[in-house]
Amino acid sequence: MGYRTVNEELLWNVYARLRKGDSNRTIATALKLDRKTVDRYAERLGQLGLPAGLSYVELLERLKPIVPANEKPKPATMLLAQFADEIRLLIAGDKQAGKSPMKAKTAWDVVSRRHDLPGKVSYETFKRFVRERSLGESKTAAVPRIETEPGAEVQIDYGKAGMKLVGSRRRAINAYCGILSCSRLPFVQFVLTQDAVSFSQSAADMFTFYGGATRRINLDNLKAGVLETDIYDPTLNRSFAELCEYYGVIADPARAASPKDKGKIERFVQVARELFRMLDALHPEASLDELNEHARVWCLDEYGRHKHGTTGIPPRTAFYEIEHPCLLPLPAEPFVPARWTTAKVHPDQFIQTNGKQYGLPPTLIGATVAVRTTLSLVSIYHSNRLVRQYPVTNKRRYYLSSDFPEYAQPFKAGSFASFLVKKAEPLGPQAARLIHD
């Protein structure tokens, strides 16, 4: 016999029939109740000692206290109840411990993995459990959906993920996020900074993860990618421009203050934030590189295998069957991001950048040059023309002897400027001060 809710009205029916002298078996048959149920409530009704002469409404009020005893056992809810404090802490966060709040879905992933709940408790039960304790989440406004062709576009953005102990310091963690606009397969990489080198390296790692490049990159107007916003002719950061040129992709910045131009990644940034909190809770001792490895597995094997709510196709399936064949092939060598800076050539023919000095020809004294720095090479440009290149070593000063006259070699005089000051000193203190100034 199926489960049937017993309320005050049904209990009144049982009570009225008992008063008429009906047997428990007769009442069970007439009301389509289990015999044991009637036996149990007949005993409880007798214990109430209801006086004669009560009205129908008064009887209902007297019968109300025994209705809760009718609740159907909920073993799954009871199982979750023992983790109520843990769930509440995950969803609400812990400021003292530096733990940010999670969405209920992320909290479910953490609790179910920690306590081996899959197969014992369903996510629907968990949602009801959270909702009954007023831990639900507010709805966010929907954004328009724009579909693109396979291999045409990837949307990228950053999001603040949370805090993590890195070395001996608590550091803010940013989530670099990418998502293919056609298949919806995501890429997540947790980083410590959003500077131009980190940004370009994350983009290169994203293309390596996908095994190919899209024709366009739809991005926000962050300084690591776009220096000056313009709907027709944006000025790109040189590091990012080099990446676009290397992979043969076009940068397509969204309009300023128009996040709905890249709605897919805007929505996914929230998912990436929850992913970090889940992984940090499950692997508290893991390094950032280890968390990134977990994130890549999650993108393919968990997010990628679930049917997408918009496309109706698992992102991983759509990627391998539809989008991957349309991606641009990757170059043979991996991309090496460079840091671009500017420097002014001093009177001693040196520029200073990253705590080191680099010598240049005397014709460039007073000029401003562009400096491209990688882990192994420093390249110096003037008017987009390569002037000098120096391999990176442990030295503090780099120069070519041919750039300096014999009497002003840096290793002899220290610098050309100091040489001139010394030459002026025999002429008098005023001459030396004039040259020095």
Coordinates of N, CA and C in Angstrom, one line a residue, residues 194-416:
Q194 N 47.2 39.3 -12.5 CA 46.5 39.5 -13.8 C 47.4 40.4 -14.7
D195 N 48.7 40.4 -14.5 CA 49.6 41.2 -15.4 C 49.7 40.6 -16.8
A196 N 50.3 41.4 -17.7 CA 50.3 41.0 -19.1 C 50.9 39.7 -19.4
V197 N 52.0 39.4 -18.7 CA 52.7 38.1 -18.9 C 51.9 36.9 -18.5
S198 N 51.3 37.0 -17.3 CA 50.4 36.0 -16.8 C 49.2 35.8 -17.6
F199 N 48.6 36.9 -18.1 CA 47.5 36.9 -19.0 C 47.8 36.1 -20.3
S200 N 48.9 36.5 -20.9 CA 49.2 35.9 -22.2 C 49.6 34.4 -22.0
Q201 N 50.3 34.1 -20.9 CA 50.6 32.7 -20.6 C 49.4 31.8 -20.4
S202 N 48.4 32.4 -19.7 CA 47.1 31.6 -19.5 C 46.4 31.4 -20.8
A203 N 46.4 32.4 -21.6 CA 45.8 32.3 -22.9 C 46.5 31.2 -23.8
A204 N 47.8 31.1 -23.7 CA 48.5 30.1 -24.4 C 48.3 28.7 -23.8
D205 N 48.2 28.6 -22.5 CA 47.8 27.4 -21.9 C 46.4 26.9 -22.2
M206 N 45.5 27.9 -22.4 CA 44.2 27.5 -22.8 C 44.1 26.9 -24.2
F207 N 44.9 27.5 -25.1 CA 44.9 26.9 -26.5 C 45.6 25.6 -26.5
T208 N 46.6 25.4 -25.6 CA 47.2 24.0 -25.5 C 46.2 23.0 -25.0
F209 N 45.4 23.5 -24.0 CA 44.3 22.6 -23.4 C 43.3 22.2 -24.5
Y210 N 42.9 23.1 -25.3 CA 42.0 22.8 -26.4 C 42.6 22.1 -27.6
G211 N 43.9 22.2 -27.7 CA 44.6 21.5 -28.8 C 44.4 22.3 -30.1
G212 N 44.1 23.6 -30.0 CA 43.9 24.4 -31.2 C 43.5 25.8 -30.8
A213 N 43.4 26.7 -31.7 CA 43.0 28.1 -31.4 C 41.8 28.5 -32.2
T214 N 41.0 29.4 -31.6 CA 39.8 29.9 -32.2 C 40.2 31.0 -33.2
R215 N 39.3 31.4 -34.0 CA 39.6 32.6 -34.9 C 39.5 33.9 -34.2
R216 N 38.7 34.0 -33.1 CA 38.5 35.2 -32.4 C 38.7 34.9 -30.9
I217 N 39.1 36.0 -30.2 CA 39.1 36.0 -28.7 C 38.2 37.1 -28.3
N218 N 37.1 36.8 -27.6 CA 36.2 37.8 -27.1 C 36.6 38.1 -25.6
L219 N 37.1 39.3 -25.3 CA 37.6 39.6 -24.0 C 37.1 40.9 -23.4
D220 N 37.3 41.0 -22.1 CA 36.9 42.3 -21.5 C 38.1 43.3 -21.8
N221 N 37.8 44.6 -21.4 CA 38.8 45.6 -21.7 C 39.8 45.7 -20.5
L222 N 40.3 44.6 -20.0 CA 41.3 44.7 -19.0 C 42.7 45.1 -19.6
K223 N 43.5 45.8 -18.8 CA 44.7 46.4 -19.3 C 45.7 45.4 -19.7
A224 N 45.7 44.2 -19.2 CA 46.6 43.1 -19.7 C 46.4 42.7 -21.1
G225 N 45.2 43.0 -21.6 CA 44.8 42.7 -23.0 C 44.6 43.9 -23.9
V226 N 43.9 44.9 -23.4 CA 43.5 46.1 -24.2 C 43.9 47.3 -23.4
L227 N 44.8 48.2 -24.1 CA 45.2 49.4 -23.4 C 44.2 50.5 -23.6
E228 N 43.7 50.6 -24.8 CA 42.7 51.7 -25.1 C 41.5 51.0 -25.8
T229 N 40.3 51.3 -25.2 CA 39.1 50.7 -25.8 C 38.6 51.5 -27.0
D230 N 38.2 50.8 -28.0 CA 37.6 51.4 -29.2 C 36.8 50.3 -29.9
I231 N 35.6 50.6 -30.3 CA 34.8 49.6 -30.9 C 35.3 49.1 -32.3
Y232 N 36.1 50.0 -32.9 CA 36.6 49.7 -34.3 C 38.1 49.4 -34.3
D233 N 38.9 50.2 -33.4 CA 40.3 50.1 -33.5 C 40.9 50.1 -32.1
P234 N 40.7 49.1 -31.3 CA 41.3 49.1 -29.9 C 42.8 48.9 -29.9
T235 N 43.5 49.5 -28.9 CA 44.9 49.4 -28.8 C 45.2 48.2 -27.9
L236 N 45.9 47.2 -28.4 CA 46.2 46.0 -27.6 C 47.5 46.2 -26.8
N237 N 47.5 45.5 -25.6 CA 48.8 45.4 -24.9 C 49.7 44.6 -25.8
R238 N 51.0 45.0 -25.9 CA 52.0 44.4 -26.8 C 52.1 42.9 -26.5
S239 N 52.1 42.5 -25.3 CA 52.3 41.0 -25.0 C 51.1 40.3 -25.5
F240 N 49.9 40.8 -25.4 CA 48.7 40.1 -25.9 C 48.7 40.2 -27.4
A241 N 49.1 41.3 -28.0 CA 49.1 41.4 -29.4 C 50.1 40.4 -30.0
E242 N 51.2 40.1 -29.4 CA 52.1 39.1 -29.9 C 51.5 37.7 -29.8
L243 N 50.7 37.5 -28.8 CA 50.1 36.2 -28.7 C 49.1 36.0 -29.8
C244 N 48.3 37.0 -30.1 CA 47.3 37.0 -31.2 C 48.0 36.7 -32.5
E245 N 49.1 37.4 -32.7 CA 49.8 37.3 -34.0 C 50.4 35.9 -34.1
Y246 N 50.9 35.3 -33.0 CA 51.5 34.0 -33.0 C 50.6 32.9 -33.3
Y247 N 49.3 33.0 -32.8 CA 48.3 32.0 -33.0 C 47.4 32.3 -34.2
G248 N 47.5 33.5 -34.8 CA 46.7 33.8 -35.9 C 45.3 34.1 -35.5
V249 N 45.0 34.6 -34.3 CA 43.7 34.9 -33.9 C 43.4 36.4 -33.9
I250 N 42.2 36.8 -33.9 CA 41.8 38.2 -33.8 C 41.2 38.6 -32.5
A251 N 41.7 39.6 -31.9 CA 41.2 40.1 -30.6 C 39.9 40.9 -30.9
D252 N 38.8 40.5 -30.2 CA 37.5 41.1 -30.4 C 37.0 41.6 -29.0
P253 N 37.5 42.8 -28.5 CA 37.1 43.2 -27.2 C 35.6 43.6 -27.2
A254 N 35.0 43.3 -26.0 CA 33.6 43.7 -25.9 C 33.5 45.2 -25.7
R255 N 32.4 45.8 -25.9 CA 32.2 47.2 -25.7 C 32.4 47.5 -24.2
A256 N 32.9 48.7 -23.9 CA 33.1 49.1 -22.6 C 31.8 49.1 -21.8
A257 N 31.8 48.5 -20.6 CA 30.7 48.5 -19.6 C 29.5 47.7 -20.3
S258 N 29.8 46.7 -21.1 CA 28.8 45.9 -21.7 C 29.1 44.4 -21.5
P259 N 29.0 43.9 -20.3 CA 29.3 42.5 -20.0 C 28.4 41.5 -20.7
K260 N 27.2 41.9 -21.2 CA 26.4 40.9 -21.9 C 26.9 40.6 -23.3
D261 N 27.9 41.4 -23.7 CA 28.5 41.0 -25.0 C 29.2 39.7 -25.0
K262 N 29.6 39.3 -23.7 CA 30.2 38.0 -23.5 C 29.5 37.3 -22.4
G263 N 28.3 37.1 -22.5 CA 27.4 36.5 -21.5 C 27.8 35.1 -21.0
K264 N 28.3 34.3 -22.0 CA 28.7 32.9 -21.6 C 29.8 32.9 -20.6
I265 N 30.8 33.7 -20.8 CA 31.9 33.7 -19.8 C 31.6 34.4 -18.5
E266 N 30.7 35.5 -18.6 CA 30.3 36.2 -17.4 C 29.6 35.2 -16.5
R267 N 28.7 34.4 -17.0 CA 28.0 33.4 -16.2 C 29.0 32.3 -15.7
F268 N 29.9 31.9 -16.5 CA 30.8 30.9 -16.0 C 31.8 31.3 -15.0
V269 N 32.1 32.6 -14.9 CA 33.1 33.0 -13.9 C 32.6 32.7 -12.5
Q270 N 31.2 32.7 -12.3 CA 30.7 32.3 -11.0 C 30.9 30.9 -10.7
V271 N 30.8 30.0 -11.8 CA 31.1 28.6 -11.6 C 32.5 28.4 -11.3
A272 N 33.4 29.1 -11.9 CA 34.9 28.9 -11.6 C 35.2 29.3 -10.2
R273 N 34.5 30.3 -9.7 CA 34.8 30.7 -8.3 C 34.3 29.6 -7.4
E274 N 33.2 29.0 -7.6 CA 32.8 27.9 -6.8 C 33.7 26.7 -7.0
L275 N 34.2 26.5 -8.2 CA 35.1 25.4 -8.4 C 36.4 25.5 -7.5
F276 N 36.9 26.7 -7.4 CA 38.1 27.0 -6.6 C 37.7 26.6 -5.1
R277 N 36.6 27.1 -4.6 CA 36.2 26.9 -3.2 C 36.0 25.4 -3.0
M278 N 35.5 24.7 -3.9 CA 35.3 23.2 -3.8 C 36.6 22.5 -3.7
L279 N 37.5 22.8 -4.7 CA 38.8 22.1 -4.8 C 39.6 22.5 -3.5
D280 N 39.6 23.8 -3.1 CA 40.4 24.1 -1.9 C 39.9 23.4 -0.7
A281 N 38.5 23.2 -0.6 CA 38.0 22.5 0.5 C 38.4 21.0 0.5
L282 N 38.4 20.4 -0.7 CA 38.7 19.0 -0.9 C 40.2 18.7 -0.8
H283 N 41.0 19.7 -1.2 CA 42.5 19.5 -1.3 C 43.1 20.7 -0.6
P284 N 43.0 20.9 0.7 CA 43.5 22.1 1.4 C 45.0 22.2 1.3
E285 N 45.7 21.1 1.2 CA 47.2 21.2 1.2 C 47.7 21.3 -0.2
A286 N 46.9 21.2 -1.3 CA 47.4 21.2 -2.6 C 48.0 22.6 -3.0
S287 N 49.0 22.5 -3.9 CA 49.6 23.8 -4.4 C 48.7 24.3 -5.5
L288 N 49.0 25.5 -6.0 CA 48.2 26.1 -7.0 C 48.3 25.3 -8.3
D289 N 49.5 24.8 -8.6 CA 49.6 24.0 -9.8 C 48.8 22.7 -9.7
E290 N 48.7 22.1 -8.5 CA 47.9 20.9 -8.3 C 46.5 21.2 -8.5
L291 N 46.0 22.4 -7.9 CA 44.6 22.8 -8.1 C 44.3 23.0 -9.5
N292 N 45.2 23.5 -10.3 CA 45.0 23.8 -11.7 C 44.9 22.4 -12.5
E293 N 45.6 21.4 -12.1 CA 45.5 20.1 -12.7 C 44.1 19.5 -12.4
H294 N 43.7 19.7 -11.1 CA 42.3 19.2 -10.8 C 41.3 20.0 -11.6
A295 N 41.5 21.3 -11.8 CA 40.5 22.1 -12.5 C 40.4 21.6 -14.0
R296 N 41.6 21.3 -14.6 CA 41.5 20.8 -16.0 C 40.8 19.5 -16.1
V297 N 41.0 18.6 -15.1 CA 40.2 17.3 -15.1 C 38.8 17.6 -14.9
W298 N 38.4 18.5 -14.1 CA 37.0 18.8 -13.8 C 36.4 19.4 -15.1
C299 N 37.1 20.2 -15.8 CA 36.5 20.8 -17.0 C 36.1 19.7 -18.0
L300 N 37.0 18.7 -18.2 CA 36.7 17.7 -19.2 C 35.8 16.6 -18.6
D301 N 36.1 16.1 -17.5 CA 35.4 14.9 -17.0 C 34.2 15.1 -16.2
E302 N 34.0 16.3 -15.6 CA 32.8 16.5 -14.8 C 31.9 17.5 -15.6
Y303 N 32.3 18.8 -15.7 CA 31.5 19.8 -16.4 C 31.3 19.3 -17.8
G304 N 32.3 18.8 -18.4 CA 32.2 18.4 -19.8 C 31.3 17.2 -20.1
R305 N 31.0 16.4 -19.2 CA 30.2 15.2 -19.4 C 28.7 15.4 -19.1
H306 N 28.4 16.5 -18.4 CA 27.0 16.8 -18.1 C 26.3 17.5 -19.2
K307 N 25.1 17.2 -19.5 CA 24.3 17.8 -20.6 C 24.1 19.3 -20.3
H308 N 24.5 20.1 -21.3 CA 24.4 21.6 -21.1 C 23.0 22.0 -21.1
G309 N 22.6 22.9 -20.2 CA 21.2 23.3 -20.2 C 20.7 24.1 -21.4
T310 N 21.6 24.7 -22.1 CA 21.3 25.5 -23.3 C 21.3 24.7 -24.6
T311 N 22.5 24.0 -24.8 CA 22.6 23.3 -26.0 C 22.0 21.9 -26.0
G312 N 21.8 21.4 -24.8 CA 21.3 20.0 -24.7 C 22.3 18.9 -25.0
I313 N 23.6 19.3 -25.2 CA 24.6 18.4 -25.5 C 25.8 18.5 -24.5
P314 N 26.3 17.5 -24.0 CA 27.5 17.6 -23.1 C 28.6 18.4 -23.8
P315 N 29.2 19.4 -23.1 CA 30.3 20.2 -23.8 C 31.4 19.3 -24.3
R316 N 31.8 18.3 -23.6 CA 32.9 17.5 -24.1 C 32.5 16.8 -25.4
T317 N 31.3 16.3 -25.5 CA 30.9 15.6 -26.8 C 30.8 16.6 -27.9
A318 N 30.2 17.8 -27.6 CA 30.2 18.8 -28.7 C 31.5 19.3 -29.1
F319 N 32.5 19.3 -28.2 CA 33.8 19.8 -28.5 C 34.5 18.8 -29.4
Y320 N 34.6 17.5 -29.1 CA 35.3 16.6 -29.9 C 34.6 16.3 -31.2
E321 N 33.3 16.3 -31.2 CA 32.6 15.9 -32.5 C 32.4 17.1 -33.4
I322 N 32.2 18.3 -32.8 CA 31.9 19.5 -33.7 C 32.9 20.5 -33.7
E323 N 33.5 20.9 -32.6 CA 34.3 22.1 -32.5 C 35.8 21.9 -32.8
H324 N 36.3 20.8 -32.2 CA 37.8 20.6 -32.3 C 38.3 20.5 -33.7
P325 N 37.6 19.9 -34.6 CA 38.0 19.8 -36.0 C 38.1 21.2 -36.7
C326 N 37.4 22.2 -36.1 CA 37.4 23.5 -36.7 C 38.4 24.5 -36.1
L327 N 39.1 24.1 -35.1 CA 40.1 25.0 -34.5 C 41.3 25.1 -35.4
L328 N 42.0 26.3 -35.3 CA 43.2 26.5 -36.0 C 44.3 25.7 -35.4
P329 N 45.2 25.1 -36.2 CA 46.3 24.2 -35.6 C 47.3 25.1 -34.8
L330 N 47.9 24.5 -33.8 CA 48.8 25.2 -33.0 C 50.2 25.2 -33.6
P331 N 51.0 26.3 -33.4 CA 52.4 26.3 -33.9 C 53.2 25.1 -33.3
A332 N 54.3 24.8 -33.9 CA 55.1 23.7 -33.5 C 55.8 24.0 -32.1
E333 N 56.1 25.3 -31.9 CA 56.8 25.6 -30.6 C 55.8 26.3 -29.7
P334 N 55.9 26.1 -28.4 CA 55.0 26.8 -27.5 C 55.2 28.3 -27.5
F335 N 54.2 29.1 -27.2 CA 54.4 30.6 -27.1 C 55.1 31.0 -25.8
V336 N 56.0 31.9 -26.0 CA 56.7 32.4 -24.8 C 56.3 33.8 -24.6
P337 N 55.6 34.2 -23.5 CA 55.1 35.5 -23.3 C 56.3 36.4 -22.9
A338 N 56.2 37.7 -23.3 CA 57.2 38.7 -23.0 C 56.6 39.8 -22.2
R339 N 57.5 40.5 -21.4 CA 57.0 41.7 -20.7 C 57.6 42.9 -21.5
W340 N 56.7 43.8 -21.8 CA 57.1 45.0 -22.5 C 57.1 46.2 -21.6
T341 N 58.2 46.9 -21.6 CA 58.3 48.2 -20.8 C 59.0 49.2 -21.7
T342 N 59.0 50.5 -21.2 CA 59.7 51.5 -21.9 C 60.8 52.1 -20.9
A343 N 61.9 52.6 -21.5 CA 62.9 53.2 -20.7 C 63.6 54.3 -21.4
K344 N 64.1 55.3 -20.7 CA 64.8 56.4 -21.3 C 66.3 56.2 -21.3
V345 N 67.0 56.5 -22.3 CA 68.5 56.3 -22.4 C 69.2 57.4 -21.7
H346 N 69.9 57.1 -20.6 CA 70.6 58.1 -19.8 C 71.8 58.6 -20.5
P347 N 72.4 59.7 -20.0 CA 73.6 60.3 -20.7 C 74.8 59.3 -20.7
D348 N 74.8 58.3 -19.8 CA 75.9 57.4 -19.8 C 75.6 56.2 -20.7
Q349 N 74.6 56.4 -21.6 CA 74.2 55.4 -22.7 C 73.6 54.1 -22.1
F350 N 73.2 54.1 -20.9 CA 72.5 52.9 -20.3 C 71.0 53.2 -20.0
I351 N 70.3 52.2 -20.1 CA 68.9 52.2 -19.6 C 68.9 51.2 -18.4
Q352 N 67.9 51.4 -17.6 CA 67.7 50.6 -16.4 C 66.3 50.0 -16.4
T353 N 66.2 48.7 -16.3 CA 65.0 48.0 -16.2 C 65.1 46.7 -15.5
N354 N 64.1 46.4 -14.7 CA 64.2 45.2 -13.8 C 65.4 45.0 -13.0
G355 N 65.9 46.2 -12.5 CA 67.1 46.2 -11.6 C 68.4 45.9 -12.4
K356 N 68.4 46.0 -13.7 CA 69.7 45.8 -14.4 C 69.9 46.9 -15.5
Q357 N 71.1 47.1 -15.9 CA 71.5 48.1 -16.8 C 71.9 47.5 -18.2
Y358 N 71.5 48.2 -19.3 CA 71.8 47.7 -20.6 C 72.3 48.9 -21.4
G359 N 73.5 48.7 -22.1 CA 74.1 49.8 -22.8 C 73.6 49.9 -24.2
L360 N 73.5 51.1 -24.8 CA 73.0 51.4 -26.1 C 74.0 52.3 -26.9
P361 N 73.8 52.4 -28.2 CA 74.7 53.4 -28.9 C 74.5 54.8 -28.4
P362 N 75.6 55.6 -28.6 CA 75.5 57.0 -28.1 C 74.4 57.9 -28.8
T363 N 74.1 57.5 -30.0 CA 73.1 58.2 -30.8 C 71.7 58.2 -30.2
L364 N 71.5 57.3 -29.2 CA 70.1 57.1 -28.6 C 70.0 57.8 -27.3
I365 N 71.1 58.6 -26.9 CA 71.0 59.3 -25.6 C 69.8 60.2 -25.6
G366 N 69.0 60.1 -24.5 CA 67.8 60.9 -24.4 C 66.6 60.3 -25.1
A367 N 66.7 59.3 -25.8 CA 65.6 58.7 -26.5 C 64.9 57.7 -25.6
T368 N 63.6 57.5 -25.9 CA 62.8 56.5 -25.2 C 62.7 55.2 -26.0
V369 N 63.1 54.1 -25.4 CA 63.1 52.8 -26.1 C 62.1 51.8 -25.5
A370 N 61.7 50.8 -26.3 CA 60.8 49.8 -25.8 C 61.7 48.6 -25.5
V371 N 61.4 47.9 -24.4 CA 62.2 46.8 -23.9 C 61.3 45.6 -23.8
R372 N 61.7 44.5 -24.5 CA 61.0 43.3 -24.5 C 61.8 42.2 -23.7
T373 N 61.2 41.7 -22.6 CA 62.0 40.9 -21.7 C 61.3 39.5 -21.6
T374 N 62.1 38.5 -21.8 CA 61.6 37.1 -21.5 C 62.6 36.5 -20.4
L375 N 62.4 35.3 -20.1 CA 63.3 34.6 -19.1 C 64.7 34.5 -19.6
S376 N 64.9 34.5 -20.9 CA 66.2 34.2 -21.5 C 66.8 35.3 -22.3
L377 N 66.0 36.3 -22.7 CA 66.5 37.3 -23.6 C 65.9 38.7 -23.4
V378 N 66.7 39.8 -23.5 CA 66.2 41.1 -23.4 C 66.4 41.8 -24.8
S379 N 65.4 42.2 -25.4 CA 65.5 42.9 -26.7 C 65.1 44.3 -26.6
I380 N 65.8 45.2 -27.2 CA 65.6 46.7 -27.1 C 65.3 47.3 -28.4
Y381 N 64.2 48.0 -28.5 CA 63.7 48.5 -29.8 C 63.6 50.0 -29.7
H382 N 63.9 50.7 -30.9 CA 63.7 52.1 -31.0 C 63.0 52.4 -32.3
S383 N 61.8 53.0 -32.3 CA 61.0 53.2 -33.5 C 60.7 51.9 -34.2
N384 N 60.4 50.9 -33.4 CA 60.0 49.5 -33.9 C 61.2 48.8 -34.6
R385 N 62.4 49.3 -34.4 CA 63.6 48.7 -35.0 C 64.5 48.1 -33.8
L386 N 64.8 46.8 -34.0 CA 65.7 46.2 -33.0 C 67.1 46.8 -32.9
V387 N 67.4 47.3 -31.7 CA 68.7 48.0 -31.6 C 69.7 47.0 -30.9
R388 N 69.4 46.4 -29.8 CA 70.3 45.5 -29.2 C 69.5 44.3 -28.6
Q389 N 70.2 43.2 -28.4 CA 69.7 42.0 -27.7 C 70.8 41.5 -26.8
Y390 N 70.3 41.2 -25.5 CA 71.3 40.7 -24.6 C 70.7 39.4 -23.9
P391 N 71.5 38.3 -23.9 CA 71.0 37.1 -23.1 C 71.0 37.4 -21.6
V392 N 70.0 36.8 -21.0 CA 69.9 37.1 -19.5 C 70.8 36.2 -18.8
T393 N 71.7 36.8 -18.0 CA 72.6 36.0 -17.1 C 72.5 36.6 -15.7
N394 N 73.5 36.3 -14.9 CA 73.5 36.8 -13.5 C 74.2 38.2 -13.4
K395 N 74.6 38.8 -14.5 CA 75.3 40.1 -14.5 C 74.3 41.2 -14.2
R396 N 74.8 42.3 -13.7 CA 73.9 43.4 -13.4 C 74.0 44.4 -14.6
R397 N 75.1 44.4 -15.3 CA 75.3 45.4 -16.4 C 75.7 44.7 -17.7
Y398 N 75.0 45.1 -18.8 CA 75.3 44.5 -20.1 C 75.6 45.6 -21.1
Y399 N 76.6 45.4 -21.9 CA 76.9 46.4 -23.0 C 77.8 45.8 -24.0
L400 N 78.0 46.5 -25.1 CA 78.9 46.2 -26.1 C 80.0 47.2 -26.1
S401 N 81.3 46.8 -26.1 CA 82.4 47.7 -26.0 C 82.4 48.7 -27.2
S402 N 81.9 48.2 -28.3 CA 81.9 49.0 -29.5 C 81.0 50.2 -29.4
D403 N 80.1 50.2 -28.5 CA 79.2 51.4 -28.3 C 79.8 52.5 -27.5
F404 N 81.0 52.3 -26.9 CA 81.6 53.3 -26.1 C 83.0 53.6 -26.6
P405 N 83.4 54.9 -26.6 CA 84.8 55.2 -26.9 C 85.8 54.6 -26.0
E406 N 87.0 54.4 -26.5 CA 88.0 53.7 -25.7 C 88.2 54.3 -24.3
Y407 N 88.2 55.7 -24.3 CA 88.5 56.3 -23.0 C 87.3 56.3 -22.1
A408 N 86.2 55.8 -22.6 CA 85.0 55.9 -21.7 C 84.3 54.5 -21.6
Q409 N 85.1 53.5 -21.6 CA 84.6 52.1 -21.5 C 84.0 52.0 -20.0
P410 N 82.8 51.5 -19.9 CA 82.2 51.4 -18.6 C 83.0 50.7 -17.5
F411 N 83.8 49.7 -17.9 CA 84.5 48.9 -16.9 C 85.7 49.7 -16.4
K412 N 86.1 50.8 -17.2 CA 87.2 51.7 -16.7 C 86.7 52.9 -15.9
A413 N 85.7 53.5 -16.4 CA 85.3 54.8 -15.8 C 84.0 54.6 -15.0
G414 N 83.4 53.5 -15.0 CA 82.1 53.3 -14.3 C 81.0 53.8 -15.2
S415 N 81.0 54.9 -15.8 CA 80.0 55.4 -16.8 C 80.6 56.6 -17.6
F416 N 80.0 56.9 -18.7 CA 80.5 58.0 -19.5 C 80.3 59.3 -18.7

